[in-house]
Amino acid sequence: MITMKPSGSYDLIRTARMASFGLIFLGPSQHLWFSYLSRILPKRDVLTTVKKIMMGQALFGPFSNTVFYSYNAALQGENSEEILARLKRDLLPTLKNGLLYWPVCDFVTFKYVPVHLQPLMNSSCAYIWTIYLTYMANQTKADS
């Protein structure tokens, strides 16, 4: 899609949806998540880092992706049945692809980045991930 000719239109509404999600949900939740992890798992050794990665993959990833798809679909006017159908279609593939991407980002973040800068590092990784998410979220409606 990157190599395709531009369509000539800029989707301001889509941009506003993504920006509002980051402002309302992702920024605050990342701050709380990284603060919480640093309190319960304060060490930065490899074993503790792996534990943090596993918690992110088991808890934060599924939660934040579910909220993202639901929020985005609701703002596009989808009803609850359509949102559930979208989650059934898109959530598991997203989480599987996240297993290929996020552990590397998280390892660097948890092992080498100071806690107060971890949300910033995570947001930098999330910028790339958001390209994938917006592609997935803007597919046609799922059959309900």
PDB file of N, CA, C and O in Angstrom, residues 26-70:
ATOM      1  N   LEU A  26      -4.344   5.898  25.331  1.00  0.00           N
ATOM      2  CA  LEU A  26      -3.022   5.285  25.286  1.00  0.00           C
ATOM      3  C   LEU A  26      -1.996   5.992  26.162  1.00  0.00           C
ATOM      4  O   LEU A  26      -1.281   5.332  26.920  1.00  0.00           O
ATOM      5  N   GLY A  27      -1.913   7.309  26.089  1.00  0.00           N
ATOM      6  CA  GLY A  27      -0.947   8.029  26.920  1.00  0.00           C
ATOM      7  C   GLY A  27      -1.143   7.775  28.401  1.00  0.00           C
ATOM      8  O   GLY A  27      -0.211   7.337  29.094  1.00  0.00           O
ATOM      9  N   PRO A  28      -2.353   8.025  28.937  1.00  0.00           N
ATOM     10  CA  PRO A  28      -2.573   7.761  30.365  1.00  0.00           C
ATOM     11  C   PRO A  28      -2.383   6.297  30.761  1.00  0.00           C
ATOM     12  O   PRO A  28      -1.800   6.002  31.808  1.00  0.00           O
ATOM     13  N   SER A  29      -2.847   5.371  29.922  1.00  0.00           N
ATOM     14  CA  SER A  29      -2.723   3.952  30.287  1.00  0.00           C
ATOM     15  C   SER A  29      -1.266   3.498  30.274  1.00  0.00           C
ATOM     16  O   SER A  29      -0.858   2.696  31.118  1.00  0.00           O
ATOM     17  N   GLN A  30      -0.473   4.000  29.333  1.00  0.00           N
ATOM     18  CA  GLN A  30       0.952   3.653  29.327  1.00  0.00           C
ATOM     19  C   GLN A  30       1.634   4.172  30.586  1.00  0.00           C
ATOM     20  O   GLN A  30       2.429   3.459  31.196  1.00  0.00           O
ATOM     21  N   HIS A  31       1.336   5.388  30.971  1.00  0.00           N
ATOM     22  CA  HIS A  31       1.931   5.960  32.187  1.00  0.00           C
ATOM     23  C   HIS A  31       1.609   5.075  33.397  1.00  0.00           C
ATOM     24  O   HIS A  31       2.502   4.718  34.176  1.00  0.00           O
ATOM     25  N   LEU A  32       0.336   4.711  33.541  1.00  0.00           N
ATOM     26  CA  LEU A  32      -0.070   3.866  34.665  1.00  0.00           C
ATOM     27  C   LEU A  32       0.561   2.481  34.587  1.00  0.00           C
ATOM     28  O   LEU A  32       1.018   1.939  35.599  1.00  0.00           O
ATOM     29  N   TRP A  33       0.597   1.905  33.397  1.00  0.00           N
ATOM     30  CA  TRP A  33       1.139   0.556  33.212  1.00  0.00           C
ATOM     31  C   TRP A  33       2.627   0.495  33.569  1.00  0.00           C
ATOM     32  O   TRP A  33       3.052  -0.376  34.327  1.00  0.00           O
ATOM     33  N   PHE A  34       3.414   1.419  33.047  1.00  0.00           N
ATOM     34  CA  PHE A  34       4.848   1.386  33.312  1.00  0.00           C
ATOM     35  C   PHE A  34       5.160   1.719  34.767  1.00  0.00           C
ATOM     36  O   PHE A  34       6.075   1.141  35.351  1.00  0.00           O
ATOM     37  N   SER A  35       4.393   2.608  35.365  1.00  0.00           N
ATOM     38  CA  SER A  35       4.576   2.909  36.787  1.00  0.00           C
ATOM     39  C   SER A  35       4.251   1.686  37.640  1.00  0.00           C
ATOM     40  O   SER A  35       4.977   1.359  38.580  1.00  0.00           O
ATOM     41  N   TYR A  36       3.148   1.016  37.310  1.00  0.00           N
ATOM     42  CA  TYR A  36       2.744  -0.190  38.034  1.00  0.00           C
ATOM     43  C   TYR A  36       3.806  -1.286  37.913  1.00  0.00           C
ATOM     44  O   TYR A  36       4.206  -1.874  38.922  1.00  0.00           O
ATOM     45  N   LEU A  37       4.265  -1.556  36.706  1.00  0.00           N
ATOM     46  CA  LEU A  37       5.272  -2.601  36.522  1.00  0.00           C
ATOM     47  C   LEU A  37       6.557  -2.294  37.280  1.00  0.00           C
ATOM     48  O   LEU A  37       7.180  -3.198  37.844  1.00  0.00           O
ATOM     49  N   SER A  38       6.963  -1.031  37.295  1.00  0.00           N
ATOM     50  CA  SER A  38       8.206  -0.689  38.000  1.00  0.00           C
ATOM     51  C   SER A  38       8.049  -0.830  39.513  1.00  0.00           C
ATOM     52  O   SER A  38       9.024  -1.070  40.211  1.00  0.00           O
ATOM     53  N   ARG A  39       6.807  -0.701  40.016  1.00  0.00           N
ATOM     54  CA  ARG A  39       6.571  -0.900  41.448  1.00  0.00           C
ATOM     55  C   ARG A  39       6.581  -2.378  41.817  1.00  0.00           C
ATOM     56  O   ARG A  39       7.165  -2.768  42.826  1.00  0.00           O
ATOM     57  N   ILE A  40       5.893  -3.209  41.034  1.00  0.00           N
ATOM     58  CA  ILE A  40       5.791  -4.627  41.405  1.00  0.00           C
ATOM     59  C   ILE A  40       7.004  -5.447  40.971  1.00  0.00           C
ATOM     60  O   ILE A  40       7.283  -6.482  41.555  1.00  0.00           O
ATOM     61  N   LEU A  41       7.699  -4.990  39.930  1.00  0.00           N
ATOM     62  CA  LEU A  41       8.900  -5.667  39.435  1.00  0.00           C
ATOM     63  C   LEU A  41      10.005  -4.620  39.237  1.00  0.00           C
ATOM     64  O   LEU A  41      10.291  -4.219  38.112  1.00  0.00           O
ATOM     65  N   PRO A  42      10.626  -4.176  40.324  1.00  0.00           N
ATOM     66  CA  PRO A  42      11.561  -3.053  40.222  1.00  0.00           C
ATOM     67  C   PRO A  42      12.914  -3.378  39.583  1.00  0.00           C
ATOM     68  O   PRO A  42      13.589  -2.477  39.101  1.00  0.00           O
ATOM     69  N   LYS A  43      13.303  -4.641  39.562  1.00  0.00           N
ATOM     70  CA  LYS A  43      14.616  -4.988  39.010  1.00  0.00           C
ATOM     71  C   LYS A  43      14.639  -4.832  37.493  1.00  0.00           C
ATOM     72  O   LYS A  43      13.596  -4.793  36.848  1.00  0.00           O
ATOM     73  N   ARG A  44      15.860  -4.785  36.944  1.00  0.00           N
ATOM     74  CA  ARG A  44      16.011  -4.646  35.497  1.00  0.00           C
ATOM     75  C   ARG A  44      16.850  -5.779  34.909  1.00  0.00           C
ATOM     76  O   ARG A  44      17.368  -5.659  33.810  1.00  0.00           O
ATOM     77  N   ASP A  45      16.954  -6.874  35.645  1.00  0.00           N
ATOM     78  CA  ASP A  45      17.703  -8.025  35.141  1.00  0.00           C
ATOM     79  C   ASP A  45      16.884  -8.723  34.046  1.00  0.00           C
ATOM     80  O   ASP A  45      15.721  -8.388  33.818  1.00  0.00           O
ATOM     81  N   VAL A  46      17.483  -9.700  33.390  1.00  0.00           N
ATOM     82  CA  VAL A  46      16.831 -10.353  32.247  1.00  0.00           C
ATOM     83  C   VAL A  46      15.556 -11.083  32.665  1.00  0.00           C
ATOM     84  O   VAL A  46      14.528 -10.982  31.991  1.00  0.00           O
ATOM     85  N   LEU A  47      15.589 -11.799  33.788  1.00  0.00           N
ATOM     86  CA  LEU A  47      14.406 -12.546  34.224  1.00  0.00           C
ATOM     87  C   LEU A  47      13.232 -11.610  34.511  1.00  0.00           C
ATOM     88  O   LEU A  47      12.098 -11.856  34.077  1.00  0.00           O
ATOM     89  N   THR A  48      13.484 -10.517  35.206  1.00  0.00           N
ATOM     90  CA  THR A  48      12.426  -9.547  35.504  1.00  0.00           C
ATOM     91  C   THR A  48      11.922  -8.898  34.221  1.00  0.00           C
ATOM     92  O   THR A  48      10.715  -8.684  34.055  1.00  0.00           O
ATOM     93  N   THR A  49      12.831  -8.615  33.312  1.00  0.00           N
ATOM     94  CA  THR A  49      12.445  -8.032  32.025  1.00  0.00           C
ATOM     95  C   THR A  49      11.525  -8.981  31.262  1.00  0.00           C
ATOM     96  O   THR A  49      10.505  -8.560  30.708  1.00  0.00           O
ATOM     97  N   VAL A  50      11.849 -10.262  31.262  1.00  0.00           N
ATOM     98  CA  VAL A  50      11.009 -11.258  30.586  1.00  0.00           C
ATOM     99  C   VAL A  50       9.633 -11.338  31.254  1.00  0.00           C
ATOM    100  O   VAL A  50       8.606 -11.440  30.576  1.00  0.00           O
ATOM    101  N   LYS A  51       9.593 -11.253  32.581  1.00  0.00           N
ATOM    102  CA  LYS A  51       8.308 -11.257  33.294  1.00  0.00           C
ATOM    103  C   LYS A  51       7.454 -10.058  32.871  1.00  0.00           C
ATOM    104  O   LYS A  51       6.247 -10.186  32.651  1.00  0.00           O
ATOM    105  N   LYS A  52       8.074  -8.887  32.767  1.00  0.00           N
ATOM    106  CA  LYS A  52       7.346  -7.686  32.337  1.00  0.00           C
ATOM    107  C   LYS A  52       6.819  -7.846  30.913  1.00  0.00           C
ATOM    108  O   LYS A  52       5.690  -7.457  30.612  1.00  0.00           O
ATOM    109  N   ILE A  53       7.638  -8.414  30.041  1.00  0.00           N
ATOM    110  CA  ILE A  53       7.214  -8.651  28.651  1.00  0.00           C
ATOM    111  C   ILE A  53       6.014  -9.594  28.626  1.00  0.00           C
ATOM    112  O   ILE A  53       5.025  -9.340  27.923  1.00  0.00           O
ATOM    113  N   MET A  54       6.087 -10.662  29.401  1.00  0.00           N
ATOM    114  CA  MET A  54       4.985 -11.630  29.437  1.00  0.00           C
ATOM    115  C   MET A  54       3.707 -11.000  29.969  1.00  0.00           C
ATOM    116  O   MET A  54       2.609 -11.258  29.454  1.00  0.00           O
ATOM    117  N   MET A  55       3.830 -10.156  30.991  1.00  0.00           N
ATOM    118  CA  MET A  55       2.647  -9.472  31.520  1.00  0.00           C
ATOM    119  C   MET A  55       2.047  -8.536  30.475  1.00  0.00           C
ATOM    120  O   MET A  55       0.823  -8.445  30.341  1.00  0.00           O
ATOM    121  N   GLY A  56       2.907  -7.857  29.735  1.00  0.00           N
ATOM    122  CA  GLY A  56       2.419  -6.973  28.684  1.00  0.00           C
ATOM    123  C   GLY A  56       1.679  -7.731  27.601  1.00  0.00           C
ATOM    124  O   GLY A  56       0.621  -7.295  27.134  1.00  0.00           O
ATOM    125  N   GLN A  57       2.219  -8.887  27.211  1.00  0.00           N
ATOM    126  CA  GLN A  57       1.583  -9.686  26.165  1.00  0.00           C
ATOM    127  C   GLN A  57       0.284 -10.320  26.650  1.00  0.00           C
ATOM    128  O   GLN A  57      -0.651 -10.487  25.881  1.00  0.00           O
ATOM    129  N   ALA A  58       0.229 -10.662  27.944  1.00  0.00           N
ATOM    130  CA  ALA A  58      -0.959 -11.331  28.485  1.00  0.00           C
ATOM    131  C   ALA A  58      -2.039 -10.357  28.942  1.00  0.00           C
ATOM    132  O   ALA A  58      -3.232 -10.691  28.881  1.00  0.00           O
ATOM    133  N   LEU A  59      -1.646  -9.151  29.383  1.00  0.00           N
ATOM    134  CA  LEU A  59      -2.618  -8.229  29.975  1.00  0.00           C
ATOM    135  C   LEU A  59      -2.784  -6.928  29.191  1.00  0.00           C
ATOM    136  O   LEU A  59      -3.873  -6.627  28.706  1.00  0.00           O
ATOM    137  N   PHE A  60      -1.716  -6.157  29.087  1.00  0.00           N
ATOM    138  CA  PHE A  60      -1.836  -4.830  28.492  1.00  0.00           C
ATOM    139  C   PHE A  60      -2.145  -4.890  26.999  1.00  0.00           C
ATOM    140  O   PHE A  60      -2.996  -4.152  26.508  1.00  0.00           O
ATOM    141  N   GLY A  61      -1.482  -5.763  26.270  1.00  0.00           N
ATOM    142  CA  GLY A  61      -1.707  -5.875  24.826  1.00  0.00           C
ATOM    143  C   GLY A  61      -3.139  -6.227  24.471  1.00  0.00           C
ATOM    144  O   GLY A  61      -3.795  -5.504  23.703  1.00  0.00           O
ATOM    145  N   PRO A  62      -3.676  -7.317  25.021  1.00  0.00           N
ATOM    146  CA  PRO A  62      -5.069  -7.651  24.697  1.00  0.00           C
ATOM    147  C   PRO A  62      -6.062  -6.562  25.116  1.00  0.00           C
ATOM    148  O   PRO A  62      -6.985  -6.237  24.372  1.00  0.00           O
ATOM    149  N   PHE A  63      -5.838  -5.972  26.287  1.00  0.00           N
ATOM    150  CA  PHE A  63      -6.741  -4.925  26.764  1.00  0.00           C
ATOM    151  C   PHE A  63      -6.684  -3.701  25.853  1.00  0.00           C
ATOM    152  O   PHE A  63      -7.718  -3.211  25.386  1.00  0.00           O
ATOM    153  N   SER A  64      -5.492  -3.210  25.574  1.00  0.00           N
ATOM    154  CA  SER A  64      -5.387  -1.977  24.790  1.00  0.00           C
ATOM    155  C   SER A  64      -5.843  -2.179  23.344  1.00  0.00           C
ATOM    156  O   SER A  64      -6.467  -1.287  22.761  1.00  0.00           O
ATOM    157  N   ASN A  65      -5.577  -3.344  22.769  1.00  0.00           N
ATOM    158  CA  ASN A  65      -6.040  -3.598  21.401  1.00  0.00           C
ATOM    159  C   ASN A  65      -7.554  -3.754  21.331  1.00  0.00           C
ATOM    160  O   ASN A  65      -8.189  -3.305  20.370  1.00  0.00           O
ATOM    161  N   THR A  66      -8.147  -4.366  22.350  1.00  0.00           N
ATOM    162  CA  THR A  66      -9.604  -4.476  22.401  1.00  0.00           C
ATOM    163  C   THR A  66     -10.231  -3.097  22.496  1.00  0.00           C
ATOM    164  O   THR A  66     -11.202  -2.784  21.786  1.00  0.00           O
ATOM    165  N   VAL A  67      -9.681  -2.256  23.367  1.00  0.00           N
ATOM    166  CA  VAL A  67     -10.194  -0.892  23.503  1.00  0.00           C
ATOM    167  C   VAL A  67     -10.010  -0.138  22.189  1.00  0.00           C
ATOM    168  O   VAL A  67     -10.923   0.563  21.737  1.00  0.00           O
ATOM    169  N   PHE A  68      -8.850  -0.291  21.553  1.00  0.00           N
ATOM    170  CA  PHE A  68      -8.595   0.413  20.293  1.00  0.00           C
ATOM    171  C   PHE A  68      -9.626   0.048  19.233  1.00  0.00           C
ATOM    172  O   PHE A  68     -10.236   0.922  18.619  1.00  0.00           O
ATOM    173  N   TYR A  69      -9.807  -1.241  18.986  1.00  0.00           N
ATOM    174  CA  TYR A  69     -10.747  -1.660  17.940  1.00  0.00           C
ATOM    175  C   TYR A  69     -12.172  -1.227  18.275  1.00  0.00           C
ATOM    176  O   TYR A  69     -12.913  -0.791  17.400  1.00  0.00           O
ATOM    177  N   SER A  70     -12.565  -1.358  19.529  1.00  0.00           N
ATOM    178  CA  SER A  70     -13.923  -0.982  19.933  1.00  0.00           C
ATOM    179  C   SER A  70     -14.145   0.513  19.793  1.00  0.00           C
ATOM    180  O   SER A  70     -15.170   0.965  19.262  1.00  0.00           O
TER     181      SER A  70
END
